[in-house]
mmCIF file of C-alpha atoms and ligand atoms in Angstrom:
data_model
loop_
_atom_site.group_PDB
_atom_site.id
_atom_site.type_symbol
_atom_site.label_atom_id
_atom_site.label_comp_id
_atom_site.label_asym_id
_atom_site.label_seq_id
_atom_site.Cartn_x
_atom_site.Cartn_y
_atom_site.Cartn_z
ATOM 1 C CA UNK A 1412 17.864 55.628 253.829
ATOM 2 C CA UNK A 1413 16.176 52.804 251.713
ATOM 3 C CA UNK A 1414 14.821 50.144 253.541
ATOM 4 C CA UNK A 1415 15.276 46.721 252.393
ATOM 5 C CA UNK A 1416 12.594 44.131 251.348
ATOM 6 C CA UNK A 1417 13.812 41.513 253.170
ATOM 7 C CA UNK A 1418 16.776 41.358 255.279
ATOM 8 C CA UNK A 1419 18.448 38.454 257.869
ATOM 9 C CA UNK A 1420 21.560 38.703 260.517
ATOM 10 C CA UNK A 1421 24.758 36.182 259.954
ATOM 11 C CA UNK A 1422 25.865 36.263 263.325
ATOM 12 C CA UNK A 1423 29.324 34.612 263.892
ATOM 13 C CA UNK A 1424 30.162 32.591 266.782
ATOM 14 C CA UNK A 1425 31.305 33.853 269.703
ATOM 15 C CA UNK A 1426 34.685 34.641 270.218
ATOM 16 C CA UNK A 1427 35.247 34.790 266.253
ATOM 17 C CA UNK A 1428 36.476 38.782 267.199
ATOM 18 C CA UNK A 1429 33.562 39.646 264.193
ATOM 19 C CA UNK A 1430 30.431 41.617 264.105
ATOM 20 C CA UNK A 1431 27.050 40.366 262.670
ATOM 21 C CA UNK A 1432 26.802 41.098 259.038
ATOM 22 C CA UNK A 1433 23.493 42.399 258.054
ATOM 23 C CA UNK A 1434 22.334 41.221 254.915
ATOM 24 C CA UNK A 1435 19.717 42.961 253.119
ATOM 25 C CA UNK A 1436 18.054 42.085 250.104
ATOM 26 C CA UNK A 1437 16.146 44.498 247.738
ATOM 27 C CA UNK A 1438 14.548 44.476 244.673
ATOM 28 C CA UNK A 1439 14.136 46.705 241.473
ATOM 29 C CA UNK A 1440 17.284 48.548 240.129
ATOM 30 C CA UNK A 1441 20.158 48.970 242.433
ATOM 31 C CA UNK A 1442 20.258 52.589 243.830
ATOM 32 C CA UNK A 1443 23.157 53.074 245.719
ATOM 33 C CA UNK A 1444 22.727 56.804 246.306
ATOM 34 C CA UNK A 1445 19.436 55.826 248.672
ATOM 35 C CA UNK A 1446 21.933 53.782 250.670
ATOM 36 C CA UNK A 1447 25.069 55.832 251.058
ATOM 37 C CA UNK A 1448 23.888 59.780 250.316
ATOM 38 C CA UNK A 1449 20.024 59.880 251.521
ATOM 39 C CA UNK A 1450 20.472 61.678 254.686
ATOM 40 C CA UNK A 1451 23.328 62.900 257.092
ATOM 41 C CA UNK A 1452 23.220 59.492 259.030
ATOM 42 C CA UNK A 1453 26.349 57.856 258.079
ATOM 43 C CA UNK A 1454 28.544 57.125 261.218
ATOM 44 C CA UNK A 1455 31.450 57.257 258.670
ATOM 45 C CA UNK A 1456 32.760 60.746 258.258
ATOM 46 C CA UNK A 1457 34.295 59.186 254.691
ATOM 47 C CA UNK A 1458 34.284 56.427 252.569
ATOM 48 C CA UNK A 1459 36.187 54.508 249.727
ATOM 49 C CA UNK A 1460 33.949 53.063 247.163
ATOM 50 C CA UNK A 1461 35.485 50.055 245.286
ATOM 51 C CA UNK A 1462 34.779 48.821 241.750
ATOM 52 C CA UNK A 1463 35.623 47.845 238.461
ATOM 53 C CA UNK A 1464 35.585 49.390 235.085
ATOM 54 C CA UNK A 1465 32.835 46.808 233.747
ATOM 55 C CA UNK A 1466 30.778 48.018 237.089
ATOM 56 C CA UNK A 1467 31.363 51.595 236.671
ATOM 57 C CA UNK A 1468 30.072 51.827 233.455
ATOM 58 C CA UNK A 1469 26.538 49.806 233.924
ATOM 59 C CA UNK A 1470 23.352 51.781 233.710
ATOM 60 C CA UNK A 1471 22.263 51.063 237.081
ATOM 61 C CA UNK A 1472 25.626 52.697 237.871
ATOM 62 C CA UNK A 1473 25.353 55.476 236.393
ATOM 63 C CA UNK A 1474 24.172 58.326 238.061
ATOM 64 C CA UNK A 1475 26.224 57.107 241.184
ATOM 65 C CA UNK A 1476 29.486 57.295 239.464
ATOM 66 C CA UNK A 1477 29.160 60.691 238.041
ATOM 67 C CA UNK A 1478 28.742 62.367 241.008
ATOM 68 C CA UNK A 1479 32.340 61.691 241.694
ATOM 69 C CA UNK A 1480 34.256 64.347 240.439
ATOM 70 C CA UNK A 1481 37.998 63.413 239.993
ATOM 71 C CA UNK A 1482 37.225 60.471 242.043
ATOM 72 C CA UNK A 1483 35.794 63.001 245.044
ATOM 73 C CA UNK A 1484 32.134 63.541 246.287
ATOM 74 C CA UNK A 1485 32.604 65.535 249.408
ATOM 75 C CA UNK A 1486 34.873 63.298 252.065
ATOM 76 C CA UNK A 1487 33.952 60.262 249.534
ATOM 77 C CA UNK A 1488 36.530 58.838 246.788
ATOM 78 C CA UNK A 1489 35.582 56.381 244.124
ATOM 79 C CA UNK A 1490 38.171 53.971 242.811
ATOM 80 C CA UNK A 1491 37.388 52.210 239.981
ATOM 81 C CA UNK A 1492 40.186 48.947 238.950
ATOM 82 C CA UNK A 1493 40.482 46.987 235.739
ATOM 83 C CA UNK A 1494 37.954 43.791 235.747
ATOM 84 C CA UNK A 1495 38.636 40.448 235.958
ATOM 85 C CA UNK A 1496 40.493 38.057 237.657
ATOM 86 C CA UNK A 1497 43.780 38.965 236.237
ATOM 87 C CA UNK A 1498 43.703 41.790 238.140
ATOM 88 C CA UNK A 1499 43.169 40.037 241.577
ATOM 89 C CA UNK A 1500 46.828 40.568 242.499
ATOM 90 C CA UNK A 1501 48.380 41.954 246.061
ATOM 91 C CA UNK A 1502 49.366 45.129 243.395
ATOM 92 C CA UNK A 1503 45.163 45.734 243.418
ATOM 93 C CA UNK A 1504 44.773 45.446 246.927
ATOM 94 C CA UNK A 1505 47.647 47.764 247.884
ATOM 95 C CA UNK A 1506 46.376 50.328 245.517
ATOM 96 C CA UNK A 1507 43.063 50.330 247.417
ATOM 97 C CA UNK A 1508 45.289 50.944 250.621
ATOM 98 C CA UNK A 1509 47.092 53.826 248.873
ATOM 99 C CA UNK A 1510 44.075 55.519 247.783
ATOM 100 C CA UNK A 1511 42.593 55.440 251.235
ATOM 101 C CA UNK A 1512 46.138 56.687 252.405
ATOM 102 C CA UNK A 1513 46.037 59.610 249.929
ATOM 103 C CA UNK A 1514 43.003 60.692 250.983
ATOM 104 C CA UNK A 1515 44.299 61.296 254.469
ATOM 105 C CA UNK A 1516 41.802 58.495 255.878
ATOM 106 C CA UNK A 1517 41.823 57.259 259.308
ATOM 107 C CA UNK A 1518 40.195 54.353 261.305
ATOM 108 C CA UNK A 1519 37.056 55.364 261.158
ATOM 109 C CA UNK A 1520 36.621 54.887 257.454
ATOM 110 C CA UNK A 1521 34.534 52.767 255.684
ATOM 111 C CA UNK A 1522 35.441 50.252 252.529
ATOM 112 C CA UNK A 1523 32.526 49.718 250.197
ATOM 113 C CA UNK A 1524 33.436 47.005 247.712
ATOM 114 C CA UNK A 1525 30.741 47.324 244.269
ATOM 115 C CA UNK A 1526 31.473 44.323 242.702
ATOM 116 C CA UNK A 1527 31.810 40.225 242.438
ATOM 117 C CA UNK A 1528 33.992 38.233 244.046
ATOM 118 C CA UNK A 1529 36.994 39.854 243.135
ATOM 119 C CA UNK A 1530 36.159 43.447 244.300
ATOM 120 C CA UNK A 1531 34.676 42.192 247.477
ATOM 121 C CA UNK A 1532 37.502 39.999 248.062
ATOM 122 C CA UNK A 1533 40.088 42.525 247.666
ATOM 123 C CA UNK A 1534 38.237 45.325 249.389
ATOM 124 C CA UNK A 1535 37.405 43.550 252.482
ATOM 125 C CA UNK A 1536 41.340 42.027 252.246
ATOM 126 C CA UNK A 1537 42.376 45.655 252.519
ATOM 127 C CA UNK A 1538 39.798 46.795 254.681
ATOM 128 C CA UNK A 1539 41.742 44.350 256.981
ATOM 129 C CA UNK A 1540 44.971 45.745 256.614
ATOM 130 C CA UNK A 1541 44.281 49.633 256.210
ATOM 131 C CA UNK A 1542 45.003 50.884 259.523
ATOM 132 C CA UNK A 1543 44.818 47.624 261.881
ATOM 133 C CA UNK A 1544 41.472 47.475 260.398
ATOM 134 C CA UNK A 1545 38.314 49.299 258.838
ATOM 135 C CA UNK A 1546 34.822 48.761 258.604
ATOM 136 C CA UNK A 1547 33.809 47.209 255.219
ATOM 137 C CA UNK A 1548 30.771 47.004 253.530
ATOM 138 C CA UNK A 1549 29.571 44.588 250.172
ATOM 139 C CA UNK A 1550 27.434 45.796 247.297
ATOM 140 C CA UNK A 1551 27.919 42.037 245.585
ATOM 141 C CA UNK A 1552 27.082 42.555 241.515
ATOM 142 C CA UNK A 1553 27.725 38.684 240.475
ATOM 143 C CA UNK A 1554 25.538 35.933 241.137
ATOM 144 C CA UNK A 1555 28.336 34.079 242.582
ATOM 145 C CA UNK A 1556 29.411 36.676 244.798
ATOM 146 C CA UNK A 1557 25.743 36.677 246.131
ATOM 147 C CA UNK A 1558 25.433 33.514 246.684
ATOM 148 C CA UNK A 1559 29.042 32.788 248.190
ATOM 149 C CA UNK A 1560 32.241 35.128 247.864
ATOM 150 C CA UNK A 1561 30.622 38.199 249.714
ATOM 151 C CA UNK A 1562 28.957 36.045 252.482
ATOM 152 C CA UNK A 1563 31.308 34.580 255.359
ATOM 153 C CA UNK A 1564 34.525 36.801 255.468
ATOM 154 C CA UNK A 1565 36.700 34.843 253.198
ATOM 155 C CA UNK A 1566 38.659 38.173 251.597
ATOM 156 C CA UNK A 1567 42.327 37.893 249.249
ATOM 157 C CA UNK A 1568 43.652 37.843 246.434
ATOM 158 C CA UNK A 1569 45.490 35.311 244.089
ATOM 159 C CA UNK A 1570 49.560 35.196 244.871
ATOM 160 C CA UNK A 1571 52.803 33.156 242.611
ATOM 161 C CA UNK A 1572 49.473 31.851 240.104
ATOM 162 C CA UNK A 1573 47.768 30.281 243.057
ATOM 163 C CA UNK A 1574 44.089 31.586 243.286
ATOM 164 C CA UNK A 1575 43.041 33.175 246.822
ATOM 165 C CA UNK A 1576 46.944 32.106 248.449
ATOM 166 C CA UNK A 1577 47.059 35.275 250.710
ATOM 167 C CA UNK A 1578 44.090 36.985 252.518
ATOM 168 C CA UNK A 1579 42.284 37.038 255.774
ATOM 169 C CA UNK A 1580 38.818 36.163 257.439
ATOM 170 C CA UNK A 1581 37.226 39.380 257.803
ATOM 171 C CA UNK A 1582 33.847 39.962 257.163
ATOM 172 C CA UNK A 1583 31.404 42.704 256.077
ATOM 173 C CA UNK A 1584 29.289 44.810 258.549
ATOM 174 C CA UNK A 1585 26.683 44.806 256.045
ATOM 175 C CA UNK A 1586 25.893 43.268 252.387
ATOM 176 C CA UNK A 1587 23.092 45.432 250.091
ATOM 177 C CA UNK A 1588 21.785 42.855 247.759
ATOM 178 C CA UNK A 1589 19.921 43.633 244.626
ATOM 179 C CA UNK A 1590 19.040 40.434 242.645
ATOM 180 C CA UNK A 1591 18.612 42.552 239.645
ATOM 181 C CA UNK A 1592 22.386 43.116 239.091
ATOM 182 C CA UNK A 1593 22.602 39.679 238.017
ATOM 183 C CA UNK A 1594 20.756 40.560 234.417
ATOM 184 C CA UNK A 1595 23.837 42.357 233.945
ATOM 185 C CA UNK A 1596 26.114 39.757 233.522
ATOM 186 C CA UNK A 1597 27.391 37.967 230.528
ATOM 187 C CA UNK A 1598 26.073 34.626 229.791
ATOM 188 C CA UNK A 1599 29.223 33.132 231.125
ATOM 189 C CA UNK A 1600 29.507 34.840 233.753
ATOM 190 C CA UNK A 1601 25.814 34.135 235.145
ATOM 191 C CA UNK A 1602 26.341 30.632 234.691
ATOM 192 C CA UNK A 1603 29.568 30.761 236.264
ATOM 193 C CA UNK A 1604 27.499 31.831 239.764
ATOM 194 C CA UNK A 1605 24.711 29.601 238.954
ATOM 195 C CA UNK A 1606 26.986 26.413 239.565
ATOM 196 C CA UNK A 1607 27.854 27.991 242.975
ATOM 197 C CA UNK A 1608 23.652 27.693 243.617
ATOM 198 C CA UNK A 1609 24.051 24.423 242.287
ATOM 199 C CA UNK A 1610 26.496 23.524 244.832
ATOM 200 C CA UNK A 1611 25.014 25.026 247.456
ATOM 201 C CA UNK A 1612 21.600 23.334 246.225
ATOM 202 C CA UNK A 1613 23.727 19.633 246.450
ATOM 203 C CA UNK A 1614 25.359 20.434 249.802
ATOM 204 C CA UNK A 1615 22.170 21.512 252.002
ATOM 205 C CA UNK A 1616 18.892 21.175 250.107
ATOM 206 C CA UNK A 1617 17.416 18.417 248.232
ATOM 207 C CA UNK A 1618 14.320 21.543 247.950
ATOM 208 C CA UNK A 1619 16.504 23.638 245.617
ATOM 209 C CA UNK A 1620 17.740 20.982 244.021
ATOM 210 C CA UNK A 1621 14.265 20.429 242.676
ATOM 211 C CA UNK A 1622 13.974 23.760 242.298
ATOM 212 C CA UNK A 1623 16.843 23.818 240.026
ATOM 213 C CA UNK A 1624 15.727 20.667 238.227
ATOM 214 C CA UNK A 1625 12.318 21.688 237.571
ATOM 215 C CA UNK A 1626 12.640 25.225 236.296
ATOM 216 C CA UNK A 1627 15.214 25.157 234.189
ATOM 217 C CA UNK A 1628 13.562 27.638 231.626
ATOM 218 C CA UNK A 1629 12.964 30.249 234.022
ATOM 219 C CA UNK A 1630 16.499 29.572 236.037
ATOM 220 C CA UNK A 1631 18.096 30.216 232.710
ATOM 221 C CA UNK A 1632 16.259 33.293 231.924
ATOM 222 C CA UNK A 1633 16.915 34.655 234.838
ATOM 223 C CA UNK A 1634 13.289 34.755 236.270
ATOM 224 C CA UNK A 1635 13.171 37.717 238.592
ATOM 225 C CA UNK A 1636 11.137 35.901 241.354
ATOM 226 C CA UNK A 1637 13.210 32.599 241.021
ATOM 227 C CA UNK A 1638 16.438 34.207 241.063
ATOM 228 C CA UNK A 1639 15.664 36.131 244.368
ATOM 229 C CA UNK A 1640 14.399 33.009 246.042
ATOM 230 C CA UNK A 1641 17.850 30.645 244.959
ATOM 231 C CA UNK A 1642 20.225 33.914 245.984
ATOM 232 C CA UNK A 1643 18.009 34.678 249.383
ATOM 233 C CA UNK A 1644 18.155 30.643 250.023
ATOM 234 C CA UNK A 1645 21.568 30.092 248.826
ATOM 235 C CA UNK A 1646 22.552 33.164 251.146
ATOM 236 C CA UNK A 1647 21.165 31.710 254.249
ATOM 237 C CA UNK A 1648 21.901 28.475 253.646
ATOM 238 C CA UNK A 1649 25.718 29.871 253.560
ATOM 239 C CA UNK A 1650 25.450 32.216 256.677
ATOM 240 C CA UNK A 1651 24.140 29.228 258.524
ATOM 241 C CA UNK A 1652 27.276 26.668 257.517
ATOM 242 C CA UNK A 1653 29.386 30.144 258.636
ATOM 243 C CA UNK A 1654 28.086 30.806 261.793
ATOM 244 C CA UNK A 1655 28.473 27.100 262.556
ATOM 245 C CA UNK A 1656 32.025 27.163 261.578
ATOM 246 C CA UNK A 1657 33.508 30.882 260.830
ATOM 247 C CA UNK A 1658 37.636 29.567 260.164
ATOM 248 C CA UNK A 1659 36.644 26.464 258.234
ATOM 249 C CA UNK A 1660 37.937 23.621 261.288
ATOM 250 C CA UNK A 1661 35.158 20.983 259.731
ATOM 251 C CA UNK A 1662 31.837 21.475 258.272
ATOM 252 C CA UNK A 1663 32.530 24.960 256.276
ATOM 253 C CA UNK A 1664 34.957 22.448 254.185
ATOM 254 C CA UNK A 1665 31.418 21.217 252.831
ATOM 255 C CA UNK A 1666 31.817 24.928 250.824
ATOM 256 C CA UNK A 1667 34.836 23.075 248.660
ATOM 257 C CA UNK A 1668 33.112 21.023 247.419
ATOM 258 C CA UNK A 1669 34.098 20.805 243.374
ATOM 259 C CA UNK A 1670 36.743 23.653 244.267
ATOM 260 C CA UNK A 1671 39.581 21.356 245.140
ATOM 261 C CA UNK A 1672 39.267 19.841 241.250
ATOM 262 C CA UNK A 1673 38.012 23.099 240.241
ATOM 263 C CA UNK A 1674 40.859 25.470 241.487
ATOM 264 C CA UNK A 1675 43.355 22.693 240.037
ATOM 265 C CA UNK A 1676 41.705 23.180 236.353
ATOM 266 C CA UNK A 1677 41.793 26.801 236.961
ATOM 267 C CA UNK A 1678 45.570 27.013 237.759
ATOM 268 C CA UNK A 1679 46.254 24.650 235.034
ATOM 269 C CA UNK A 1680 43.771 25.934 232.372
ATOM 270 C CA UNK A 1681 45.900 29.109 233.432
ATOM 271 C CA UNK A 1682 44.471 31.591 235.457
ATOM 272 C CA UNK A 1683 40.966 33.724 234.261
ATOM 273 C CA UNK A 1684 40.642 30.550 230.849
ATOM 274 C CA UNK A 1685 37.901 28.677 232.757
ATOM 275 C CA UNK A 1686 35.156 30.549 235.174
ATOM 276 C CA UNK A 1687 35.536 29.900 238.067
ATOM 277 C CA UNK A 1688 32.288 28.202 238.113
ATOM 278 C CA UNK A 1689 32.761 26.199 235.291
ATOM 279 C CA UNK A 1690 35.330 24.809 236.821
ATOM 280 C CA UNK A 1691 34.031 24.360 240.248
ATOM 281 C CA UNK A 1692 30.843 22.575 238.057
ATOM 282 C CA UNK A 1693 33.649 20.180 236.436
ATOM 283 C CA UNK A 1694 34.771 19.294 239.811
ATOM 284 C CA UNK A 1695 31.553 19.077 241.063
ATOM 285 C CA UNK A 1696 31.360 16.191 238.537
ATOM 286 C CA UNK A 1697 34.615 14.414 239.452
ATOM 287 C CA UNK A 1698 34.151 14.272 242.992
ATOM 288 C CA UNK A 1699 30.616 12.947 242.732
ATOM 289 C CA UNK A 1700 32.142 10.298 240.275
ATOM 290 C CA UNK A 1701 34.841 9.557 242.719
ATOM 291 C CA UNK A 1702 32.130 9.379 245.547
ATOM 292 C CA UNK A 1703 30.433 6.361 243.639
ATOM 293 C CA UNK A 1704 33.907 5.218 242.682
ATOM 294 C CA UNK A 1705 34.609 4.468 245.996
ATOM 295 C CA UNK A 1706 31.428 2.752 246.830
ATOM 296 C CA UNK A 1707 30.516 5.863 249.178
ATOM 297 C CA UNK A 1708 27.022 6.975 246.979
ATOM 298 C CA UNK A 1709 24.831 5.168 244.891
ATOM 299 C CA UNK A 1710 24.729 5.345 240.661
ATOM 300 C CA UNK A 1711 21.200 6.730 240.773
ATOM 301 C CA UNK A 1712 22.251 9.542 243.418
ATOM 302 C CA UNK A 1713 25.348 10.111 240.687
ATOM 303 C CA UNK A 1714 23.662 10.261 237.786
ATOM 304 C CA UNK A 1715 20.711 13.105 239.343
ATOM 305 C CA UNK A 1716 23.344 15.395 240.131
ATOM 306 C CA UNK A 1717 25.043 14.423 236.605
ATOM 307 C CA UNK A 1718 21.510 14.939 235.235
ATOM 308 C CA UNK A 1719 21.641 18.759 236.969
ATOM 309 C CA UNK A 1720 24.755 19.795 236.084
ATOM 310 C CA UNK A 1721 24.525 18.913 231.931
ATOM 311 C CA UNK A 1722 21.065 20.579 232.056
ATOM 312 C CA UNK A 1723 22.459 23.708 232.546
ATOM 313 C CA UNK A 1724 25.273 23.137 230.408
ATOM 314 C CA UNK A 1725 28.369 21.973 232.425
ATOM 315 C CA UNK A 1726 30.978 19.946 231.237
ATOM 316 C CA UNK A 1727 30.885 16.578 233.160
ATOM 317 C CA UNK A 1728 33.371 15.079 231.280
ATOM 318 C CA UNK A 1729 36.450 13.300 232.824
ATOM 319 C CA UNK A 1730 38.796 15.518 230.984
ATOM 320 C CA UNK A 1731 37.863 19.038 230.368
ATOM 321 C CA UNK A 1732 38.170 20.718 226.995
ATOM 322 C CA UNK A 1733 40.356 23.597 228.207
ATOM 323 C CA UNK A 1734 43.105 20.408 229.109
ATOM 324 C CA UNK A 1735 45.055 18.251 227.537
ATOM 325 C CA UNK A 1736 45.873 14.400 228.548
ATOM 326 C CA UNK A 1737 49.585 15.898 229.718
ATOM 327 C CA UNK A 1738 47.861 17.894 231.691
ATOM 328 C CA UNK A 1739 46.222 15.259 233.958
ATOM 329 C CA UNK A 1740 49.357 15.259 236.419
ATOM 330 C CA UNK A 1741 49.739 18.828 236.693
ATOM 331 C CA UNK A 1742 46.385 18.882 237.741
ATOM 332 C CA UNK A 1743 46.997 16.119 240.461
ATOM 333 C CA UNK A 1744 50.153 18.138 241.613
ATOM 334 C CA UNK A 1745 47.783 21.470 241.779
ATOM 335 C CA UNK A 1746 45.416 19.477 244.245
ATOM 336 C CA UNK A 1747 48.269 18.617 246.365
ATOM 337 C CA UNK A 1748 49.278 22.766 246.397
ATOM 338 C CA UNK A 1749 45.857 24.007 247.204
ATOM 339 C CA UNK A 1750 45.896 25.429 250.276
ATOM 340 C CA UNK A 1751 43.105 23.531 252.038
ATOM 341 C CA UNK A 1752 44.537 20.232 251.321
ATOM 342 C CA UNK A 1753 47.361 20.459 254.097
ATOM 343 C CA UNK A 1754 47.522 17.286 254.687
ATOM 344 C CA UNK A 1755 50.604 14.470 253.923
ATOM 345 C CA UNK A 1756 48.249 11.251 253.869
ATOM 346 C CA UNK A 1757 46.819 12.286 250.693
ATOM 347 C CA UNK A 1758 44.752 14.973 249.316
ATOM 348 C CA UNK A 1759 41.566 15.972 250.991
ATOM 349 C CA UNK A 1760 38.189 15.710 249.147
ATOM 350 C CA UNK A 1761 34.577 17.267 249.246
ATOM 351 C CA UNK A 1762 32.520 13.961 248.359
ATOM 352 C CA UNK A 1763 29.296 13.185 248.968
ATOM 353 C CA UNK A 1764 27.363 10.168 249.371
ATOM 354 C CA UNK A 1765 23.402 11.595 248.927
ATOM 355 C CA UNK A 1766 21.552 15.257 249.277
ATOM 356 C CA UNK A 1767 22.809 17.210 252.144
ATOM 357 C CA UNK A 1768 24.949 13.788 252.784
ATOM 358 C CA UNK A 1769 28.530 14.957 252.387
ATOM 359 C CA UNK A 1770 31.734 13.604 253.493
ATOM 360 C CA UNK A 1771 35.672 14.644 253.582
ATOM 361 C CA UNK A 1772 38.073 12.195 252.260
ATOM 362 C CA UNK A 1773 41.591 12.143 251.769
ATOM 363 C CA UNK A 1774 42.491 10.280 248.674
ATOM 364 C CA UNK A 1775 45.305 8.756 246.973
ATOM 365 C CA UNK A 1776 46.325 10.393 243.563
ATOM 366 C CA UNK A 1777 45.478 6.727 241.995
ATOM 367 C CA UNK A 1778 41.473 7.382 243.105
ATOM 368 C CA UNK A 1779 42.199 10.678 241.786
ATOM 369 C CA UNK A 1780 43.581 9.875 239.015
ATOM 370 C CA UNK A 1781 40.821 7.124 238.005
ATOM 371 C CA UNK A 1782 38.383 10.060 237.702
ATOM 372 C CA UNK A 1783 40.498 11.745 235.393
ATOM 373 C CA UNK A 1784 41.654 9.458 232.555
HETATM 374 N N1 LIG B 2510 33.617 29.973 249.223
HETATM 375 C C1 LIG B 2510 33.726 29.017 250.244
HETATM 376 C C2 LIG B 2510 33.669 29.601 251.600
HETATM 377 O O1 LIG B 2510 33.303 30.746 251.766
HETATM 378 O O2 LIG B 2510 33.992 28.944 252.555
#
């Protein structure tokens, strides 16, 4: 079995009822076979392999895939699902639990998901259902789900238009990492993960943020060493935040930052119109302009992370173009449904008053509202 080029433990805190989650980094081309077929020393006597058609049919992929025959290779089966967050529905997830049914799979299986956010999510969501509970493994393919959705056992899948309304913590025993994957994606797409590095960068280290700011060019041409030191940093600086606080009781809420805005223009936008790091980016925006509305940062602090965010092309606008002025309430009324805002006082914010200074606020919809129109 390959051995990775770097690798690091998140270890969860005790009493969470998880495992560690190795995560290993490697670079080159992704070879899956090295990881799952080199050798007899898989303590999983069979395995469901998750992905999506745009994953399937990559290069990289390849050879792996056609060594499935009818979806088989030996006690293995390969599923491959349509791409894209439309198809992040309970209907996705429960055909990943009927396939491993079919197959005559018992506890002792193993769930690989191949994929971004929405494969991983959905694979590790079933992984947590099939059986009381199977081992699951990530083979992230998006920026963004290296640098967030496959780290820290967050797994679901959108429900009734809501993004991520029904899932479960349950992490990964082990993530395989290739950097390289990310030259795969569509423009969009990269820069859609990028503003989750960005966020991360804003939230825990003023270093990356410089980094960010100061090598733009190579950021943006997805500069092989650069990329694997903002994913490897980005990763840690996430496992840390998780180990600290697995279920999200306090300082995991740091993570929402720019989703509680974001997730709103999402829903309203209508789901899959707007990345989900574009709009996370666009909320990053309003909640650092309602952090110096309410006195809590100062304009220079404001206008560096405004400075960031238009460099690599995010809108930073008050109202984004995929909205319309009538749209302003829904999004208000979208804040209030998100799931992490539970509260009745008002609707809870990610602000932040400097680097690695951050804050949560609940907020009337009229401070809302003033960043908005
Ligand atoms: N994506 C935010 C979190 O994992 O908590």
């Amino acid at each position: 079995m390959k051995k990775p080029d770097s690798s690091f433990d998140l270890v969860f805190p005790e009493n969470s009822g998880c495992d560690n989650t190795q995560i290993n980094f490697y670079c080159g081309p992704c070879n899956l076979d090295e990881i799952y077929f080199a050798g007899d020393d898989s303590p999983y006597p069979s395995r469901l392999f998750v992905t999506d058609e745009t994953i399937a049919k990559l290069d990289c992929m390849k050879d792996f895939v056609s060594k499935f025959k009818e979806s088989r290779r030996g006690n293995d089966t390969l599923l491959v699902l349509g791409a894209g967050e439309k198809y992040k529905t309970i209907e996705s997830v429960l055909k990943i639990v009927s396939t491993a049914l079919d197959a005559n799979y018992n506890r002792n299986c193993l769930f690989v998901a191949i994929g971004g956010g929405v494969i991983c999510d959905m694979t590790g969501f079933a992984a947590s259902m099939f059986k009381r509970g199977v081992d699951a493994e990530f083979v992230p393919t998006t920026l963004l789900a290296d640098v967030d959705a496959s780290i820290g056992g967050k797994t679901g899948c959108d429900f009734s238009s809501y993004k991520n309304m029904i899932g479960a913590f349950y992490p990964a025993k082990k993530i395989h990492m290739w950097p390289s994957f990310v030259n795969t994606l569509p423009e969009n797409e990269f820069i859609s993960g990028l503003a989750e590095a960005v966020k991360t960068a804003f939230l825990f280290s003023k270093e990356m943020c410089d980094l960010l700011k100061n090598n733009r060019e190579k950021v943006l041409s997805r500069d092989e060493k650069i990329l694997f030191k903002v994913i490897s940093e980005c990763a840690k600086a996430k496992a840390s935040i998780v180990h600290e606080d697995f279920k999200e009781k306090g300082r995991r809420a740091f993570l929402n930052l720019g989703h509680t805005f974001g997730h709103a223009l999402e829903s309203v936008a209508g789901l899959g119109k707007v990345t989900h790091g574009e709009g996370v980016a666009w909320g990053m925006g309003r909640a650092i302009a309602l952090s110096e509305k309410l006195g809590l940062c100062t304009k220079n602090f404001a206008d560096d992370c405004k400075q960031i965010l238009e460099s690599y092309g995010y809108c930073t606008q008050k109202q984004h173009p995929a909205i319309s002025d009538r749209d302003i309430d829904k999004i208000i009324s979208a804040m209030h449904k998100d799931k992490k805002n539970s509260s009745s006082r008002g609707t809870k914010v990610i602000l932040q008053s400097d680097w690695q200074n951050t804050i949560i606020r609940e907020v009337s919809d009229q401070d809302i509202d003033s960043v908005l129109r």
